[in-house]
PDB file of C-alpha atoms in Angstrom:
ATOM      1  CA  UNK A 279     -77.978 -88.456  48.127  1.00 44.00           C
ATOM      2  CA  UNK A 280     -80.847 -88.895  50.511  1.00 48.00           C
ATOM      3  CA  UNK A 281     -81.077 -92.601  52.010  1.00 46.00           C
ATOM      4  CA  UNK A 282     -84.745 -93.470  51.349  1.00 46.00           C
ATOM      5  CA  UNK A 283     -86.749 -96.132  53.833  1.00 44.00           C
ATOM      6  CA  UNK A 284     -87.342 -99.214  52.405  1.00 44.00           C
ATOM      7  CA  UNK A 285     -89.250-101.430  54.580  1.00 44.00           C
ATOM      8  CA  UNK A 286     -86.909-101.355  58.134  1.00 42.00           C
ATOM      9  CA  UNK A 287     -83.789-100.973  55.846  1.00 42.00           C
ATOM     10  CA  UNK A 288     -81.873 -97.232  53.949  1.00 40.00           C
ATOM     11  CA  UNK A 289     -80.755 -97.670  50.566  1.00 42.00           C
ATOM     12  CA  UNK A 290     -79.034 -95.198  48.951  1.00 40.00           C
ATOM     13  CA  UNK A 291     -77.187 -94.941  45.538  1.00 38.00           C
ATOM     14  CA  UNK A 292     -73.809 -94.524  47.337  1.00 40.00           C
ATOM     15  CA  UNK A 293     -73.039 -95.560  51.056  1.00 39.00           C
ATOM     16  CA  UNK A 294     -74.929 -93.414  53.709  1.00 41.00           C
ATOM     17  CA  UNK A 295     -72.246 -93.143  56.447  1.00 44.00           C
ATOM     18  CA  UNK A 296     -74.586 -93.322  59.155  1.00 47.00           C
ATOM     19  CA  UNK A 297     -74.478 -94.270  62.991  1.00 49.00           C
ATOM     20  CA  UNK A 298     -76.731 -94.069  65.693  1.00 49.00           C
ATOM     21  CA  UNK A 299     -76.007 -93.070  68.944  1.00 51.00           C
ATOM     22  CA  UNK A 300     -78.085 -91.858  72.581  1.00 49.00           C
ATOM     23  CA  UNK A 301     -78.756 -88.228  73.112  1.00 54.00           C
ATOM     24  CA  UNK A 302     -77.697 -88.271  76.755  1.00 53.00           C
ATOM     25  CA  UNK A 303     -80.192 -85.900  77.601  1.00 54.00           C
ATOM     26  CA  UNK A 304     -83.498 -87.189  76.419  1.00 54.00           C
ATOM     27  CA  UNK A 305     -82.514 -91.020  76.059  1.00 50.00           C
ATOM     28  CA  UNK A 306     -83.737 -90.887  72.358  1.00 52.00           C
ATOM     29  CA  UNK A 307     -81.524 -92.336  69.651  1.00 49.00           C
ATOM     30  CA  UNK A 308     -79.809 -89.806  66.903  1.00 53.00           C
ATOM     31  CA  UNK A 309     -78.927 -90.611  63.776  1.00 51.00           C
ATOM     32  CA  UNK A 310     -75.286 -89.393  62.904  1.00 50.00           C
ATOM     33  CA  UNK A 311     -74.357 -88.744  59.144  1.00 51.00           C
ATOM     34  CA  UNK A 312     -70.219 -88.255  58.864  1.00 47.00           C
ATOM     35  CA  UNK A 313     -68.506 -86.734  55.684  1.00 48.00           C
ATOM     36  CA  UNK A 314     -66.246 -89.429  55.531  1.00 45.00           C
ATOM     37  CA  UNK A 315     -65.449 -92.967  56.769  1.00 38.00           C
ATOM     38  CA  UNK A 316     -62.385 -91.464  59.376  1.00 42.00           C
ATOM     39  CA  UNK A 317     -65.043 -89.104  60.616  1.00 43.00           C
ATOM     40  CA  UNK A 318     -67.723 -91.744  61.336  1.00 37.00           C
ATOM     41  CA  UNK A 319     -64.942 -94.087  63.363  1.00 38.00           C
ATOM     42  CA  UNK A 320     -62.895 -91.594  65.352  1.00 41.00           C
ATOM     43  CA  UNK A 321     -66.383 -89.799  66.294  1.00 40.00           C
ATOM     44  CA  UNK A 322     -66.541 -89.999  70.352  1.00 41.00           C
ATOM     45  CA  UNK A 323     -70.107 -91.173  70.908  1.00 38.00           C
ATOM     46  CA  UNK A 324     -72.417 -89.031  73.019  1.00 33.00           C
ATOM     47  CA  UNK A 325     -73.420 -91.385  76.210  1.00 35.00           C
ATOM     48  CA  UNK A 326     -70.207 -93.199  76.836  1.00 37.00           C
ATOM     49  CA  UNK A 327     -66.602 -93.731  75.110  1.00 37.00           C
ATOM     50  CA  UNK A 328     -68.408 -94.039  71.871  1.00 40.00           C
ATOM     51  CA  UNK A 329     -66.875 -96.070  69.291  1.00 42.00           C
ATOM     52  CA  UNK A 330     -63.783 -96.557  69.645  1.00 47.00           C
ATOM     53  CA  UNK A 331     -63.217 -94.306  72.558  1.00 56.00           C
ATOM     54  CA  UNK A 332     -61.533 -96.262  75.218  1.00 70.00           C
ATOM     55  CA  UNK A 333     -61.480 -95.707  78.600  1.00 81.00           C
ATOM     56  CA  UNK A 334     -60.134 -92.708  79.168  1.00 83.00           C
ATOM     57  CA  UNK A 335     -60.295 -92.301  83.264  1.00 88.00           C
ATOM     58  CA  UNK A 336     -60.209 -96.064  84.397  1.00 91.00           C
ATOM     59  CA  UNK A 337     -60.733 -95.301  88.729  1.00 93.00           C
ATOM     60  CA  UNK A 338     -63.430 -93.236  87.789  1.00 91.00           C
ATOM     61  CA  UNK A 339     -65.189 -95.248  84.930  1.00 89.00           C
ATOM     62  CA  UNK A 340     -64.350 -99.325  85.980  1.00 90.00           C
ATOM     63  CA  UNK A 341     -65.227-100.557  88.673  1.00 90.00           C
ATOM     64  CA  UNK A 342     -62.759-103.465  88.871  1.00 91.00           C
ATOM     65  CA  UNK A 343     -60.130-101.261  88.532  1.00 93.00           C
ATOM     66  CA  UNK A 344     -61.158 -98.827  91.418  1.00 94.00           C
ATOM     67  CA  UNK A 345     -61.530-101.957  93.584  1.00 95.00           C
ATOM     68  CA  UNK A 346     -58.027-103.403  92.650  1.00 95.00           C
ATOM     69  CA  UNK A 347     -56.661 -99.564  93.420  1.00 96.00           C
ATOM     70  CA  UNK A 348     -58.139 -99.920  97.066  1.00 96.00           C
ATOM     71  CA  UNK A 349     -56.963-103.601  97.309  1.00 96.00           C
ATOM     72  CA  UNK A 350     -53.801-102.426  97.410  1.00 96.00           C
ATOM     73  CA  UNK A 351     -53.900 -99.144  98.716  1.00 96.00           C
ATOM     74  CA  UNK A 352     -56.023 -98.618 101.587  1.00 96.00           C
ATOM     75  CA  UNK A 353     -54.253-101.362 103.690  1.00 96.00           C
ATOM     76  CA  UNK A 354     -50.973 -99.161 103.032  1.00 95.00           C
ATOM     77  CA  UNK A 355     -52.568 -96.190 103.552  1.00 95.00           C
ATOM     78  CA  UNK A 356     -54.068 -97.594 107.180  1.00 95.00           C
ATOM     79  CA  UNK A 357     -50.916 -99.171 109.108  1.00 94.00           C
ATOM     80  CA  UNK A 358     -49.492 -97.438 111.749  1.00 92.00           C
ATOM     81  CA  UNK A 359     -46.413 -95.441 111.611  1.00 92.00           C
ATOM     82  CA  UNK A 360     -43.562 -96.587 113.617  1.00 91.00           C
ATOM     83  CA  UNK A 361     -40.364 -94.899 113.860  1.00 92.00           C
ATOM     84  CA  UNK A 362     -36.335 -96.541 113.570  1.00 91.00           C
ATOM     85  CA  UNK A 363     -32.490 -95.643 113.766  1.00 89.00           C
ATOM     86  CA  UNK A 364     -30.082 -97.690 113.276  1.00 87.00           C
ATOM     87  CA  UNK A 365     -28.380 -99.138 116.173  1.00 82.00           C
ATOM     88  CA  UNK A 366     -25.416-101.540 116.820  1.00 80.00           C
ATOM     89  CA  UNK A 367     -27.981-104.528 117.671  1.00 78.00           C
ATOM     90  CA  UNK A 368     -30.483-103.328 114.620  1.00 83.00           C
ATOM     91  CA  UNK A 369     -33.017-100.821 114.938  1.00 88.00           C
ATOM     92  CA  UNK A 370     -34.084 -98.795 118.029  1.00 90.00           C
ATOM     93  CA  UNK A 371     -37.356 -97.671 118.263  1.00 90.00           C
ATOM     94  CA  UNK A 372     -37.303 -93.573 118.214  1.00 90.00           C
ATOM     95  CA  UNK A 373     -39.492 -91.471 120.245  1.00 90.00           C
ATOM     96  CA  UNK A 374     -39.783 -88.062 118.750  1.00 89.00           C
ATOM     97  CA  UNK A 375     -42.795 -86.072 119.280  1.00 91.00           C
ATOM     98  CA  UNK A 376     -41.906 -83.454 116.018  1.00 90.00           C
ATOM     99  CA  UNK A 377     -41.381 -86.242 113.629  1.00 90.00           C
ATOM    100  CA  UNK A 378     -44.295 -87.875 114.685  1.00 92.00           C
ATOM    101  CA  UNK A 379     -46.517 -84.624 114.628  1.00 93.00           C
ATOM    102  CA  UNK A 380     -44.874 -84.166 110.935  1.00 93.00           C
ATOM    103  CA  UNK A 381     -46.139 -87.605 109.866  1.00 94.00           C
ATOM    104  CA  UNK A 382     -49.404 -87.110 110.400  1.00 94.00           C
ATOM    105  CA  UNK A 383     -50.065 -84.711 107.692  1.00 95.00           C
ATOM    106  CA  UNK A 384     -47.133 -85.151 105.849  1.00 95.00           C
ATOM    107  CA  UNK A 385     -48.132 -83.351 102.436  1.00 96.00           C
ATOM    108  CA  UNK A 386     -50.166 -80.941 100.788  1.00 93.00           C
ATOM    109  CA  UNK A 387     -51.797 -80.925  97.074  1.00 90.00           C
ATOM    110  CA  UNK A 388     -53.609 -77.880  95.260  1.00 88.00           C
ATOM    111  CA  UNK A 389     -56.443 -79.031  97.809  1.00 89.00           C
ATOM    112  CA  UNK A 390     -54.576 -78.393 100.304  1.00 91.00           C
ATOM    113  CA  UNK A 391     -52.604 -80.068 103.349  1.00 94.00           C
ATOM    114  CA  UNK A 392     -52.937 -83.914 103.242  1.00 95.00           C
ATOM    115  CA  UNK A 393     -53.401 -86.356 106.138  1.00 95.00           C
ATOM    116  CA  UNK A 394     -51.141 -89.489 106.339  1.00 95.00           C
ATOM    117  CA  UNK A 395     -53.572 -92.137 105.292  1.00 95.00           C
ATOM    118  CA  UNK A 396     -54.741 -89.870 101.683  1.00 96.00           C
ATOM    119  CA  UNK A 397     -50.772 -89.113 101.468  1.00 96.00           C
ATOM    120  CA  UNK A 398     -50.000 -92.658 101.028  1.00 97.00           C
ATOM    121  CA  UNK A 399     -53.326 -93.929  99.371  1.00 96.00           C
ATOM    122  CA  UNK A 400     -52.783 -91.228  96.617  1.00 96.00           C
ATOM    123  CA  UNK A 401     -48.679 -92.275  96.527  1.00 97.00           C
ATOM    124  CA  UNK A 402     -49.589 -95.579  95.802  1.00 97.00           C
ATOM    125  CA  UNK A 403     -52.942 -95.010  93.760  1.00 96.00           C
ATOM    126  CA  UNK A 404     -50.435 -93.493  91.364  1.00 96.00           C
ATOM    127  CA  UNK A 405     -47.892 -95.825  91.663  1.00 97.00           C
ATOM    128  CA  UNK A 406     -50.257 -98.252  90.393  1.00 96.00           C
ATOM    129  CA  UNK A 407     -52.343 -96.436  87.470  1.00 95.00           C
ATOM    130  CA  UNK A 408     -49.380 -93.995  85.973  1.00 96.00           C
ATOM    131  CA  UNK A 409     -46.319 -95.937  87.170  1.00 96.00           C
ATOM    132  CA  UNK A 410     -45.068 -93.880  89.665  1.00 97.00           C
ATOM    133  CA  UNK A 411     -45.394 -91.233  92.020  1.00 97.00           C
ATOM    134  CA  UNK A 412     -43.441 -88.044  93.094  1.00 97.00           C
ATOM    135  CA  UNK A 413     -42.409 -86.002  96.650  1.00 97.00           C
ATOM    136  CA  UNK A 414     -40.926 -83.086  95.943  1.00 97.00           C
ATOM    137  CA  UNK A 415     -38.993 -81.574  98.840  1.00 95.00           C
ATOM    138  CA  UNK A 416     -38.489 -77.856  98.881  1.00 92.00           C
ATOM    139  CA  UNK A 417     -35.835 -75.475 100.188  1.00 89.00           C
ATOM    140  CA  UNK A 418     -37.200 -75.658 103.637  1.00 89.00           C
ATOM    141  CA  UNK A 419     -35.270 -79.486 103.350  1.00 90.00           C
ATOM    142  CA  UNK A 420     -32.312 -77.843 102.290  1.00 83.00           C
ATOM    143  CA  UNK A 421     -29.739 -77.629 104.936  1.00 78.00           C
ATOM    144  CA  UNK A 422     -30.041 -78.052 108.290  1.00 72.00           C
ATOM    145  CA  UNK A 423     -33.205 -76.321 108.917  1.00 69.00           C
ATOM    146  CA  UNK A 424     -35.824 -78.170 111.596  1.00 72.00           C
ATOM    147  CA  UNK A 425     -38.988 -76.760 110.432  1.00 82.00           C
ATOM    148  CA  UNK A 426     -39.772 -78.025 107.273  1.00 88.00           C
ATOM    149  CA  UNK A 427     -42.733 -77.681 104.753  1.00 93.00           C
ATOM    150  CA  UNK A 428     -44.725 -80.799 103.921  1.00 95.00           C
ATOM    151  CA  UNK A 429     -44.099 -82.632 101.072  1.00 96.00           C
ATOM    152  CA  UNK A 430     -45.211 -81.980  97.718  1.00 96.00           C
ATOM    153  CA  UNK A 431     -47.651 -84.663  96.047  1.00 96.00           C
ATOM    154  CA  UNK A 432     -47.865 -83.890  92.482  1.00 95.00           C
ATOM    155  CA  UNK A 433     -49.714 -85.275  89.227  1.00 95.00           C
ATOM    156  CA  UNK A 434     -46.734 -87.754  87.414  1.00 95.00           C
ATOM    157  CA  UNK A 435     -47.808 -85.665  84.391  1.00 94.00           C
ATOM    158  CA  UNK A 436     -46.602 -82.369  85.903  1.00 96.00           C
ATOM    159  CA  UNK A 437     -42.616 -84.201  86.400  1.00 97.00           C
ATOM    160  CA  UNK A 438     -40.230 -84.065  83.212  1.00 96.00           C
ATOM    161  CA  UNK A 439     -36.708 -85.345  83.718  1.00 96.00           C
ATOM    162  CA  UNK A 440     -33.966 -83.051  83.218  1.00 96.00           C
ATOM    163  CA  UNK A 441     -31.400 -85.820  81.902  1.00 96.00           C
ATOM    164  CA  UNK A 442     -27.595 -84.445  80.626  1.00 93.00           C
ATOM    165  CA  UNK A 443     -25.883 -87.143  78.230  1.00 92.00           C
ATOM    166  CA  UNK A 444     -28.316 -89.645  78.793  1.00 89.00           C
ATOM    167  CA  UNK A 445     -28.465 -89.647  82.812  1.00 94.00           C
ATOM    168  CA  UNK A 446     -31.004 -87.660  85.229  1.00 96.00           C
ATOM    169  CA  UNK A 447     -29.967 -84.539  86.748  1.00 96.00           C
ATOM    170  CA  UNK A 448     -32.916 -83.292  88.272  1.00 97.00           C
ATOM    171  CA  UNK A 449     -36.826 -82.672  87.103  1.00 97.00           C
ATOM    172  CA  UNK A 450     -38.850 -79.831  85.756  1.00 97.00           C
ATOM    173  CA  UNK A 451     -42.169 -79.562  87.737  1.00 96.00           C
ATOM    174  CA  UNK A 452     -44.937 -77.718  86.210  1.00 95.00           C
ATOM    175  CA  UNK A 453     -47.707 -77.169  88.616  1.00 91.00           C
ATOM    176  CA  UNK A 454     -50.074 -75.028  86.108  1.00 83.00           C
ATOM    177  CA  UNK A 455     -52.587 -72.583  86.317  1.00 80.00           C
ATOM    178  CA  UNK A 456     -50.214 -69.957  85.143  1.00 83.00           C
ATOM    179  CA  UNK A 457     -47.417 -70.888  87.818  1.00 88.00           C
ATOM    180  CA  UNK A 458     -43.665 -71.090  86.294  1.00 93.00           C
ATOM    181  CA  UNK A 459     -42.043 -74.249  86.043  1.00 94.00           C
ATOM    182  CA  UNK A 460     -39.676 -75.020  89.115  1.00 94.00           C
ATOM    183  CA  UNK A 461     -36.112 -76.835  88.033  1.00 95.00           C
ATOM    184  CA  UNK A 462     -35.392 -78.832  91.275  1.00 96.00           C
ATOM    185  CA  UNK A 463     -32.643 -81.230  91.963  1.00 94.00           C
ATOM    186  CA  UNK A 464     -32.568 -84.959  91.991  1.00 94.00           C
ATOM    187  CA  UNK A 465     -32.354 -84.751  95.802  1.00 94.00           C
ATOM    188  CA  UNK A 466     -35.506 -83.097  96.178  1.00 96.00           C
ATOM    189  CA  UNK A 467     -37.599 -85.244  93.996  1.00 97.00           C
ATOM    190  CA  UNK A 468     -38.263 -88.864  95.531  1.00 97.00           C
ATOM    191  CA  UNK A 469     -40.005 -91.240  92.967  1.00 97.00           C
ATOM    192  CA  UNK A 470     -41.588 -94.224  93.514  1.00 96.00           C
ATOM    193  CA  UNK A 471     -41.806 -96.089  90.759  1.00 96.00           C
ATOM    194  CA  UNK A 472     -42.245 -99.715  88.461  1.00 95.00           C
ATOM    195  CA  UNK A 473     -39.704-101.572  86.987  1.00 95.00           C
ATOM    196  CA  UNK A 474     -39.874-100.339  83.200  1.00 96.00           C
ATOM    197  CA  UNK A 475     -37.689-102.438  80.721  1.00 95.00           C
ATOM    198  CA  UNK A 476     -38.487 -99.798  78.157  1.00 94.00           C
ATOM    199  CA  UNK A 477     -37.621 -96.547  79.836  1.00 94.00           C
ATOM    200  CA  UNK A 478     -34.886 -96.655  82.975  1.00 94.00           C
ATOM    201  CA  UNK A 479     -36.222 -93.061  84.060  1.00 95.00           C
ATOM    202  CA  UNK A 480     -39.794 -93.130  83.883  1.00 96.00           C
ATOM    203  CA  UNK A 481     -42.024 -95.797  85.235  1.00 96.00           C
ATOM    204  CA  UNK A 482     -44.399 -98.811  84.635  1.00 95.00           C
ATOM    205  CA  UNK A 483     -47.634 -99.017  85.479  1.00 95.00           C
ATOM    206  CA  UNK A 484     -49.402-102.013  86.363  1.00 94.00           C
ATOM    207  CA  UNK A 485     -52.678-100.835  84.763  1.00 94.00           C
ATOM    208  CA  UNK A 486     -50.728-100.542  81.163  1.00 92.00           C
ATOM    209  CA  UNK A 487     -50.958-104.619  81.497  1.00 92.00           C
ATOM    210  CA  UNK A 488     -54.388-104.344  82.605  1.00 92.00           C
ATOM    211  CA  UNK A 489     -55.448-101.339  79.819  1.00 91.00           C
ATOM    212  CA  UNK A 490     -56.765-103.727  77.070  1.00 90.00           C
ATOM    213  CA  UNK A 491     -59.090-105.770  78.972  1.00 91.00           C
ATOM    214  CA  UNK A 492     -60.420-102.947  81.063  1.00 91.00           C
ATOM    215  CA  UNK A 493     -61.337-100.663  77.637  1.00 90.00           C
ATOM    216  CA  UNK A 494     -62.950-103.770  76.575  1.00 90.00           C
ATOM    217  CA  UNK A 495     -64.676-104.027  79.759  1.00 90.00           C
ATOM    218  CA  UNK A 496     -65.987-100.991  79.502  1.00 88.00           C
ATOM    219  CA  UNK A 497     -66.974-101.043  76.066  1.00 88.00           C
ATOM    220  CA  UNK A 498     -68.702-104.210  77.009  1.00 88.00           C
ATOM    221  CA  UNK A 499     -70.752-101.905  79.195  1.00 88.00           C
ATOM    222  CA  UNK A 500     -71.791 -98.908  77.158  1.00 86.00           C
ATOM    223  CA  UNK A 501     -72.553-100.904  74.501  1.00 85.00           C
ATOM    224  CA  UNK A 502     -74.960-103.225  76.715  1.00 86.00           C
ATOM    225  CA  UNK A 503     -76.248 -99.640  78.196  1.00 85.00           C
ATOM    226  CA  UNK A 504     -76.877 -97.737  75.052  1.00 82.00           C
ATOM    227  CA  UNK A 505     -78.807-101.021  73.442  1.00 81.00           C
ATOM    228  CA  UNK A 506     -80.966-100.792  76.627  1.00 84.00           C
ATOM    229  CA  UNK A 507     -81.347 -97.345  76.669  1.00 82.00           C
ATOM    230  CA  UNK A 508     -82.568 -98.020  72.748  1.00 77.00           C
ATOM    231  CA  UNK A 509     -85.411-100.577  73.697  1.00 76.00           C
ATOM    232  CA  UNK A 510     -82.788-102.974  71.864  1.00 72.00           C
ATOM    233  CA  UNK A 511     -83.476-101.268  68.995  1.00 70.00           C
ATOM    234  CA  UNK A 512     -79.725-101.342  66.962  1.00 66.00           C
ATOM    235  CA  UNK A 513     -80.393 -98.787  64.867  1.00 67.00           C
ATOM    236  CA  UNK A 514     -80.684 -98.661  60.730  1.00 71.00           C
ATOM    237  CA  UNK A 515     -79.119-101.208  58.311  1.00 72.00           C
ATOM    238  CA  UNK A 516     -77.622 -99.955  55.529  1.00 73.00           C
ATOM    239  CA  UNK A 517     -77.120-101.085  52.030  1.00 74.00           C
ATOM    240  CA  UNK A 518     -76.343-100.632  48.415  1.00 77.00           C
ATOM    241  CA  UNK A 519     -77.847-101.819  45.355  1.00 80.00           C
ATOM    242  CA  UNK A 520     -74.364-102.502  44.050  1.00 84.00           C
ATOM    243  CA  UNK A 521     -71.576-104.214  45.471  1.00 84.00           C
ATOM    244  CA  UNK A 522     -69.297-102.461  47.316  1.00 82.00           C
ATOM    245  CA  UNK A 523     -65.680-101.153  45.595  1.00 85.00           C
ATOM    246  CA  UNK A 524     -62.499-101.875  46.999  1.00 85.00           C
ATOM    247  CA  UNK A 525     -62.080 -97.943  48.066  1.00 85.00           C
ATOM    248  CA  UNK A 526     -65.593 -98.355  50.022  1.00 78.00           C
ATOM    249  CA  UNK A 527     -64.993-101.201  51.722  1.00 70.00           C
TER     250      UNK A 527
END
C-alpha cells in the first residue's frame, strides 16, 4: 500500500521500507522504496558508501590513511642508494656504474618503466595496505646473463601461491587484460611481507588493524555530508498504526 502524509510523518497499513538518499547529480534527496528489508540494508547509497558500504578504497577515500601511507613511505622511497659486498673487515663500498644505472629505474608496471623513488613508495604502499608486495624477476635473471629486464611490480591480487603438500613452490601471476597466467618459480618472486599468525604464506596488513575505525571514519563523513547536502533535513519517519511483529522487527 501507498504510505499517505500525515502531518511531517508516512503511515501506512504495513511497513513502507523506505530510505532516503542524495541524487549525486542534482543534490536533491530521493526517496528509495526496497522490496524487502535485505534489499533496503545491503543497498549501496548513491553519494558515498551508502549504508553499510564501507570503505572500499581507503588511500583514495581517508585521508588519515593516505597520510599514514606517506608517513612511512616517502622517507623510504627518498634515501639514497648506496651500494655493499661483503668484505673480510665488513662491507666495502662498491662502485659500479651498471648497477647503479639499473637502480635508478629499477621496475616497470602496466604504466610503464618506474623510477626508484615510485618503485619503493609503491613496494611499501602495498606492504602496508594489502600486506605485502611482489618483484617478479624474469628469465633475463636466469643464469648468468648481465643485461637484465627491470623488475616486475605487480598488484598482490594478481600473485596466487603454488603450494605442493602444504609448502610454496612457486606463484601463479595473472597480469589480466586477456594475458595468460605465468607459473614462475619461488626464486623469481621476492615478497615483502607482514608477519601473519593466521596464514604463513600470505601476508598481514597493517591497515586490517586499522579497517574498523577507518570505515567508521568515513561513514562518520558521508553521513555528516549527505545531512548537509539535505539542509539537515533526515528524511521521512515512518510508522505503523499497530505494533510491530516479531518477523518485522
Amino acid at each position: 500500500p501507498r504510505p499517505r502524509k500525515v502531518g511531517n510523518r508516512l503511515k501506512s497499513d504495513k511497513i513502507a521500507q523506505l530510505r532516503t538518499e542524495i541524487d549525486p547529480k542534482t543534490g536533491l534527496m530521493r526517496v528509495f522504496r526496497a522490496k524487502s528489508w535485505e534489499q533496503l540494508f545491503n543497498r549501496p547509497g548513491l553519494a558515498g558508501g551508502g549504508l553499510g558500504g564501507g570503505l572500499r578504497n581507503p588511500y583514495a577515500k581517508s585521508a588519515w590513511v593516505m597520510a599514514a601511507v606517506k608517513f612511512v613511505a616517502d622517507p623510504i622511497s627518498m634515501a639514497p642508494l648506496e651500494f655493499f659486498q661483503d668484505g673480510k673487515g665488513g662491507d666495502v663500498p662498491l662502485e659500479d656504474p651498471e648497477l647503479e644505472r639499473f637502480w635508478m629505474k629499477p621496475g616497470k608496471g602496466k604504466g610503464g618503466a618506474l623510477r626508484a623513488g615510485r618503485f619503493f613508495f609503491a613496494t611499501v604502499g602495498w606492504r602496508l595496505l594489502r600486506g605485502e608486495a611482489f618483484w617478479i624477476l624474469d628469465d633475463t635473471w636466469i643464469g648468468a646473463r648481465r643485461n637484465r629486464s627491470p623488475l616486475i611490480l605487480p598488484r598482490p591480487g594478481e600473485m596466487s601461491p603454488i603450494c605442493h603438500e602444504g609448502h610454496l613452490t612457486g606463484w601463479t601471476y595473472r597480469p589480466g587484460r586477456g594475458q595468460a597466467p605465468q607459473a614462475l618459480l619461488q626464486e623469481q618472486v621476492v615478497q615483502v611481507k607482514g608477519w601473519n599468525p593466521g596464514d604463513d604464506i600470505r601476508g598481514q596488513a597493517e591497515m586490517d588493524a586499522a579497517q574498523v575505525a577507518a570505515d567508521a571514519d568515513y561513514e562518520a563523513g558521508t553521513f555528516a555530508r549527505d545531512l548537509m547536502r539535505n539542509n539537515g533535513d533526515r528524511g521521512p519517519w515512518v510508522t505503523t498504526e499497530t505494533p510491530l511483529t516479531k518477523a518485522q522487527q
